[in-house]
Amino acid sequence: MMTPPTAATRLRATSVLFTMLVAVLGLVLGCGGGAGSPAGGGGGPTTPSAPDAIVIKNFSFMPSSLTVAPGTKITVINEDQAPHTVTATGKSFDSGNIAGGQRGAVTAPTKPGSYPYICTIHQYMMGTLVVK
Ligand SMILES: [Cu+2]
């Protein structure tokens, strides 16, 4: 005889509810107890003028000429919908494909000089990285 008594079903439902309640309480208490992050934490970056960054927008590199110290890690921010790359014509650095809305990075050469770069997908896009 395996007739499921409704009492057992009700009990199971109750314990599920209870478990959920405990979990929620735990979350609330956990958040309140912890020091927590300052208000506004998790907000998006609102500094478009990061010093060592190349922004790609409307199929062009901004700034068109960027000067950095040797070996600087440069963030590449693609604000277009289309994918782009930052690729030195001499292949000394290459970000690889950066999908629309994504970020990538390149590392500046350690040897001072002027390094022209393009987007390999849209080769009319040109910029210059100056290392000194
Ligand atoms: Cu491109």
JSON list of N, CA, C and O in Angstrom, two decimals, residues 100-129:
[
{"chain": "A", "resi": 100, "resn": "GLY", "atom": "N", "xyz": [31.47, 43.86, -30.40]},
{"chain": "A", "resi": 100, "resn": "GLY", "atom": "CA", "xyz": [30.80, 45.12, -30.12]},
{"chain": "A", "resi": 100, "resn": "GLY", "atom": "C", "xyz": [30.41, 45.22, -28.66]},
{"chain": "A", "resi": 100, "resn": "GLY", "atom": "O", "xyz": [29.90, 44.27, -28.08]},
{"chain": "A", "resi": 101, "resn": "GLY", "atom": "N", "xyz": [30.71, 46.37, -28.06]},
{"chain": "A", "resi": 101, "resn": "GLY", "atom": "CA", "xyz": [30.35, 46.60, -26.67]},
{"chain": "A", "resi": 101, "resn": "GLY", "atom": "C", "xyz": [31.29, 45.96, -25.67]},
{"chain": "A", "resi": 101, "resn": "GLY", "atom": "O", "xyz": [31.10, 46.09, -24.47]},
{"chain": "A", "resi": 102, "resn": "GLN", "atom": "N", "xyz": [32.32, 45.29, -26.16]},
{"chain": "A", "resi": 102, "resn": "GLN", "atom": "CA", "xyz": [33.25, 44.61, -25.25]},
{"chain": "A", "resi": 102, "resn": "GLN", "atom": "C", "xyz": [34.55, 45.38, -25.11]},
{"chain": "A", "resi": 102, "resn": "GLN", "atom": "O", "xyz": [34.77, 46.37, -25.79]},
{"chain": "A", "resi": 103, "resn": "ARG", "atom": "N", "xyz": [35.40, 44.86, -24.22]},
{"chain": "A", "resi": 103, "resn": "ARG", "atom": "CA", "xyz": [36.70, 45.46, -24.02]},
{"chain": "A", "resi": 103, "resn": "ARG", "atom": "C", "xyz": [37.79, 44.45, -24.29]},
{"chain": "A", "resi": 103, "resn": "ARG", "atom": "O", "xyz": [37.59, 43.26, -24.12]},
{"chain": "A", "resi": 104, "resn": "GLY", "atom": "N", "xyz": [38.92, 44.96, -24.68]},
{"chain": "A", "resi": 104, "resn": "GLY", "atom": "CA", "xyz": [40.09, 44.12, -24.86]},
{"chain": "A", "resi": 104, "resn": "GLY", "atom": "C", "xyz": [41.29, 44.88, -24.34]},
{"chain": "A", "resi": 104, "resn": "GLY", "atom": "O", "xyz": [41.14, 45.88, -23.65]},
{"chain": "A", "resi": 105, "resn": "ALA", "atom": "N", "xyz": [42.45, 44.40, -24.68]},
{"chain": "A", "resi": 105, "resn": "ALA", "atom": "CA", "xyz": [43.66, 45.08, -24.21]},
{"chain": "A", "resi": 105, "resn": "ALA", "atom": "C", "xyz": [44.81, 44.78, -25.14]},
{"chain": "A", "resi": 105, "resn": "ALA", "atom": "O", "xyz": [44.83, 43.74, -25.82]},
{"chain": "A", "resi": 106, "resn": "VAL", "atom": "N", "xyz": [45.73, 45.70, -25.18]},
{"chain": "A", "resi": 106, "resn": "VAL", "atom": "CA", "xyz": [47.00, 45.47, -25.86]},
{"chain": "A", "resi": 106, "resn": "VAL", "atom": "C", "xyz": [48.10, 45.96, -24.91]},
{"chain": "A", "resi": 106, "resn": "VAL", "atom": "O", "xyz": [47.85, 46.79, -24.04]},
{"chain": "A", "resi": 107, "resn": "THR", "atom": "N", "xyz": [49.27, 45.44, -25.11]},
{"chain": "A", "resi": 107, "resn": "THR", "atom": "CA", "xyz": [50.41, 45.88, -24.32]},
{"chain": "A", "resi": 107, "resn": "THR", "atom": "C", "xyz": [51.37, 46.61, -25.24]},
{"chain": "A", "resi": 107, "resn": "THR", "atom": "O", "xyz": [51.76, 46.08, -26.29]},
{"chain": "A", "resi": 108, "resn": "ALA", "atom": "N", "xyz": [51.69, 47.82, -24.85]},
{"chain": "A", "resi": 108, "resn": "ALA", "atom": "CA", "xyz": [52.58, 48.64, -25.68]},
{"chain": "A", "resi": 108, "resn": "ALA", "atom": "C", "xyz": [53.94, 47.98, -25.78]},
{"chain": "A", "resi": 108, "resn": "ALA", "atom": "O", "xyz": [54.40, 47.34, -24.83]},
{"chain": "A", "resi": 109, "resn": "PRO", "atom": "N", "xyz": [54.59, 48.12, -26.92]},
{"chain": "A", "resi": 109, "resn": "PRO", "atom": "CA", "xyz": [55.96, 47.60, -27.05]},
{"chain": "A", "resi": 109, "resn": "PRO", "atom": "C", "xyz": [56.88, 48.27, -26.02]},
{"chain": "A", "resi": 109, "resn": "PRO", "atom": "O", "xyz": [56.58, 49.35, -25.52]},
{"chain": "A", "resi": 110, "resn": "THR", "atom": "N", "xyz": [57.96, 47.60, -25.70]},
{"chain": "A", "resi": 110, "resn": "THR", "atom": "CA", "xyz": [58.91, 48.17, -24.73]},
{"chain": "A", "resi": 110, "resn": "THR", "atom": "C", "xyz": [59.91, 49.10, -25.42]},
{"chain": "A", "resi": 110, "resn": "THR", "atom": "O", "xyz": [60.60, 49.87, -24.76]},
{"chain": "A", "resi": 111, "resn": "LYS", "atom": "N", "xyz": [59.97, 49.01, -26.73]},
{"chain": "A", "resi": 111, "resn": "LYS", "atom": "CA", "xyz": [60.92, 49.84, -27.47]},
{"chain": "A", "resi": 111, "resn": "LYS", "atom": "C", "xyz": [60.23, 51.14, -27.88]},
{"chain": "A", "resi": 111, "resn": "LYS", "atom": "O", "xyz": [59.19, 51.12, -28.54]},
{"chain": "A", "resi": 112, "resn": "PRO", "atom": "N", "xyz": [60.79, 52.28, -27.48]},
{"chain": "A", "resi": 112, "resn": "PRO", "atom": "CA", "xyz": [60.19, 53.55, -27.87]},
{"chain": "A", "resi": 112, "resn": "PRO", "atom": "C", "xyz": [60.09, 53.70, -29.38]},
{"chain": "A", "resi": 112, "resn": "PRO", "atom": "O", "xyz": [60.92, 53.20, -30.12]},
{"chain": "A", "resi": 113, "resn": "GLY", "atom": "N", "xyz": [59.04, 54.35, -29.80]},
{"chain": "A", "resi": 113, "resn": "GLY", "atom": "CA", "xyz": [58.85, 54.55, -31.23]},
{"chain": "A", "resi": 113, "resn": "GLY", "atom": "C", "xyz": [57.41, 54.88, -31.52]},
{"chain": "A", "resi": 113, "resn": "GLY", "atom": "O", "xyz": [56.59, 55.05, -30.61]},
{"chain": "A", "resi": 114, "resn": "SER", "atom": "N", "xyz": [57.12, 54.97, -32.78]},
{"chain": "A", "resi": 114, "resn": "SER", "atom": "CA", "xyz": [55.78, 55.29, -33.23]},
{"chain": "A", "resi": 114, "resn": "SER", "atom": "C", "xyz": [55.22, 54.06, -33.95]},
{"chain": "A", "resi": 114, "resn": "SER", "atom": "O", "xyz": [55.82, 53.58, -34.90]},
{"chain": "A", "resi": 115, "resn": "TYR", "atom": "N", "xyz": [54.12, 53.56, -33.45]},
{"chain": "A", "resi": 115, "resn": "TYR", "atom": "CA", "xyz": [53.57, 52.31, -33.96]},
{"chain": "A", "resi": 115, "resn": "TYR", "atom": "C", "xyz": [52.19, 52.53, -34.57]},
{"chain": "A", "resi": 115, "resn": "TYR", "atom": "O", "xyz": [51.21, 52.66, -33.83]},
{"chain": "A", "resi": 116, "resn": "PRO", "atom": "N", "xyz": [52.12, 52.56, -35.87]},
{"chain": "A", "resi": 116, "resn": "PRO", "atom": "CA", "xyz": [50.80, 52.66, -36.48]},
{"chain": "A", "resi": 116, "resn": "PRO", "atom": "C", "xyz": [50.03, 51.36, -36.31]},
{"chain": "A", "resi": 116, "resn": "PRO", "atom": "O", "xyz": [50.63, 50.28, -36.29]},
{"chain": "A", "resi": 117, "resn": "TYR", "atom": "N", "xyz": [48.74, 51.49, -36.11]},
{"chain": "A", "resi": 117, "resn": "TYR", "atom": "CA", "xyz": [47.92, 50.28, -36.00]},
{"chain": "A", "resi": 117, "resn": "TYR", "atom": "C", "xyz": [46.64, 50.46, -36.79]},
{"chain": "A", "resi": 117, "resn": "TYR", "atom": "O", "xyz": [46.25, 51.58, -37.13]},
{"chain": "A", "resi": 118, "resn": "ILE", "atom": "N", "xyz": [46.01, 49.34, -37.07]},
{"chain": "A", "resi": 118, "resn": "ILE", "atom": "CA", "xyz": [44.76, 49.34, -37.83]},
{"chain": "A", "resi": 118, "resn": "ILE", "atom": "C", "xyz": [43.78, 48.37, -37.16]},
{"chain": "A", "resi": 118, "resn": "ILE", "atom": "O", "xyz": [44.13, 47.66, -36.24]},
{"chain": "A", "resi": 119, "resn": "CYS", "atom": "N", "xyz": [42.57, 48.40, -37.69]},
{"chain": "A", "resi": 119, "resn": "CYS", "atom": "CA", "xyz": [41.62, 47.34, -37.38]},
{"chain": "A", "resi": 119, "resn": "CYS", "atom": "C", "xyz": [41.70, 46.37, -38.54]},
{"chain": "A", "resi": 119, "resn": "CYS", "atom": "O", "xyz": [41.51, 46.78, -39.69]},
{"chain": "A", "resi": 120, "resn": "THR", "atom": "N", "xyz": [42.01, 45.12, -38.26]},
{"chain": "A", "resi": 120, "resn": "THR", "atom": "CA", "xyz": [42.19, 44.18, -39.37]},
{"chain": "A", "resi": 120, "resn": "THR", "atom": "C", "xyz": [40.87, 43.87, -40.08]},
{"chain": "A", "resi": 120, "resn": "THR", "atom": "O", "xyz": [40.87, 43.39, -41.20]},
{"chain": "A", "resi": 121, "resn": "ILE", "atom": "N", "xyz": [39.76, 44.16, -39.42]},
{"chain": "A", "resi": 121, "resn": "ILE", "atom": "CA", "xyz": [38.46, 43.91, -40.05]},
{"chain": "A", "resi": 121, "resn": "ILE", "atom": "C", "xyz": [38.09, 45.08, -40.96]},
{"chain": "A", "resi": 121, "resn": "ILE", "atom": "O", "xyz": [37.52, 44.89, -42.03]},
{"chain": "A", "resi": 122, "resn": "HIS", "atom": "N", "xyz": [38.42, 46.28, -40.50]},
{"chain": "A", "resi": 122, "resn": "HIS", "atom": "CA", "xyz": [38.13, 47.49, -41.29]},
{"chain": "A", "resi": 122, "resn": "HIS", "atom": "C", "xyz": [39.46, 48.21, -41.44]},
{"chain": "A", "resi": 122, "resn": "HIS", "atom": "O", "xyz": [39.82, 49.06, -40.62]},
{"chain": "A", "resi": 123, "resn": "GLN", "atom": "N", "xyz": [40.17, 47.88, -42.49]},
{"chain": "A", "resi": 123, "resn": "GLN", "atom": "CA", "xyz": [41.57, 48.31, -42.56]},
{"chain": "A", "resi": 123, "resn": "GLN", "atom": "C", "xyz": [41.75, 49.79, -42.85]},
{"chain": "A", "resi": 123, "resn": "GLN", "atom": "O", "xyz": [42.87, 50.29, -42.85]},
{"chain": "A", "resi": 124, "resn": "TYR", "atom": "N", "xyz": [40.65, 50.48, -43.09]},
{"chain": "A", "resi": 124, "resn": "TYR", "atom": "CA", "xyz": [40.75, 51.93, -43.24]},
{"chain": "A", "resi": 124, "resn": "TYR", "atom": "C", "xyz": [40.81, 52.61, -41.88]},
{"chain": "A", "resi": 124, "resn": "TYR", "atom": "O", "xyz": [41.05, 53.81, -41.79]},
{"chain": "A", "resi": 125, "resn": "MET", "atom": "N", "xyz": [40.53, 51.86, -40.84]},
{"chain": "A", "resi": 125, "resn": "MET", "atom": "CA", "xyz": [40.62, 52.43, -39.49]},
{"chain": "A", "resi": 125, "resn": "MET", "atom": "C", "xyz": [42.08, 52.44, -39.08]},
{"chain": "A", "resi": 125, "resn": "MET", "atom": "O", "xyz": [42.73, 51.39, -39.03]},
{"chain": "A", "resi": 126, "resn": "MET", "atom": "N", "xyz": [42.59, 53.62, -38.77]},
{"chain": "A", "resi": 126, "resn": "MET", "atom": "CA", "xyz": [44.00, 53.72, -38.44]},
{"chain": "A", "resi": 126, "resn": "MET", "atom": "C", "xyz": [44.21, 54.58, -37.20]},
{"chain": "A", "resi": 126, "resn": "MET", "atom": "O", "xyz": [43.48, 55.55, -36.96]},
{"chain": "A", "resi": 127, "resn": "GLY", "atom": "N", "xyz": [45.22, 54.22, -36.44]},
{"chain": "A", "resi": 127, "resn": "GLY", "atom": "CA", "xyz": [45.62, 55.01, -35.29]},
{"chain": "A", "resi": 127, "resn": "GLY", "atom": "C", "xyz": [47.12, 54.86, -35.11]},
{"chain": "A", "resi": 127, "resn": "GLY", "atom": "O", "xyz": [47.76, 54.09, -35.81]},
{"chain": "A", "resi": 128, "resn": "THR", "atom": "N", "xyz": [47.63, 55.62, -34.16]},
{"chain": "A", "resi": 128, "resn": "THR", "atom": "CA", "xyz": [49.06, 55.54, -33.90]},
{"chain": "A", "resi": 128, "resn": "THR", "atom": "C", "xyz": [49.29, 55.45, -32.40]},
{"chain": "A", "resi": 128, "resn": "THR", "atom": "O", "xyz": [48.69, 56.18, -31.62]},
{"chain": "A", "resi": 129, "resn": "LEU", "atom": "N", "xyz": [50.14, 54.51, -32.03]},
{"chain": "A", "resi": 129, "resn": "LEU", "atom": "CA", "xyz": [50.57, 54.40, -30.64]},
{"chain": "A", "resi": 129, "resn": "LEU", "atom": "C", "xyz": [52.01, 54.89, -30.56]},
{"chain": "A", "resi": 129, "resn": "LEU", "atom": "O", "xyz": [52.87, 54.38, -31.26]}
]
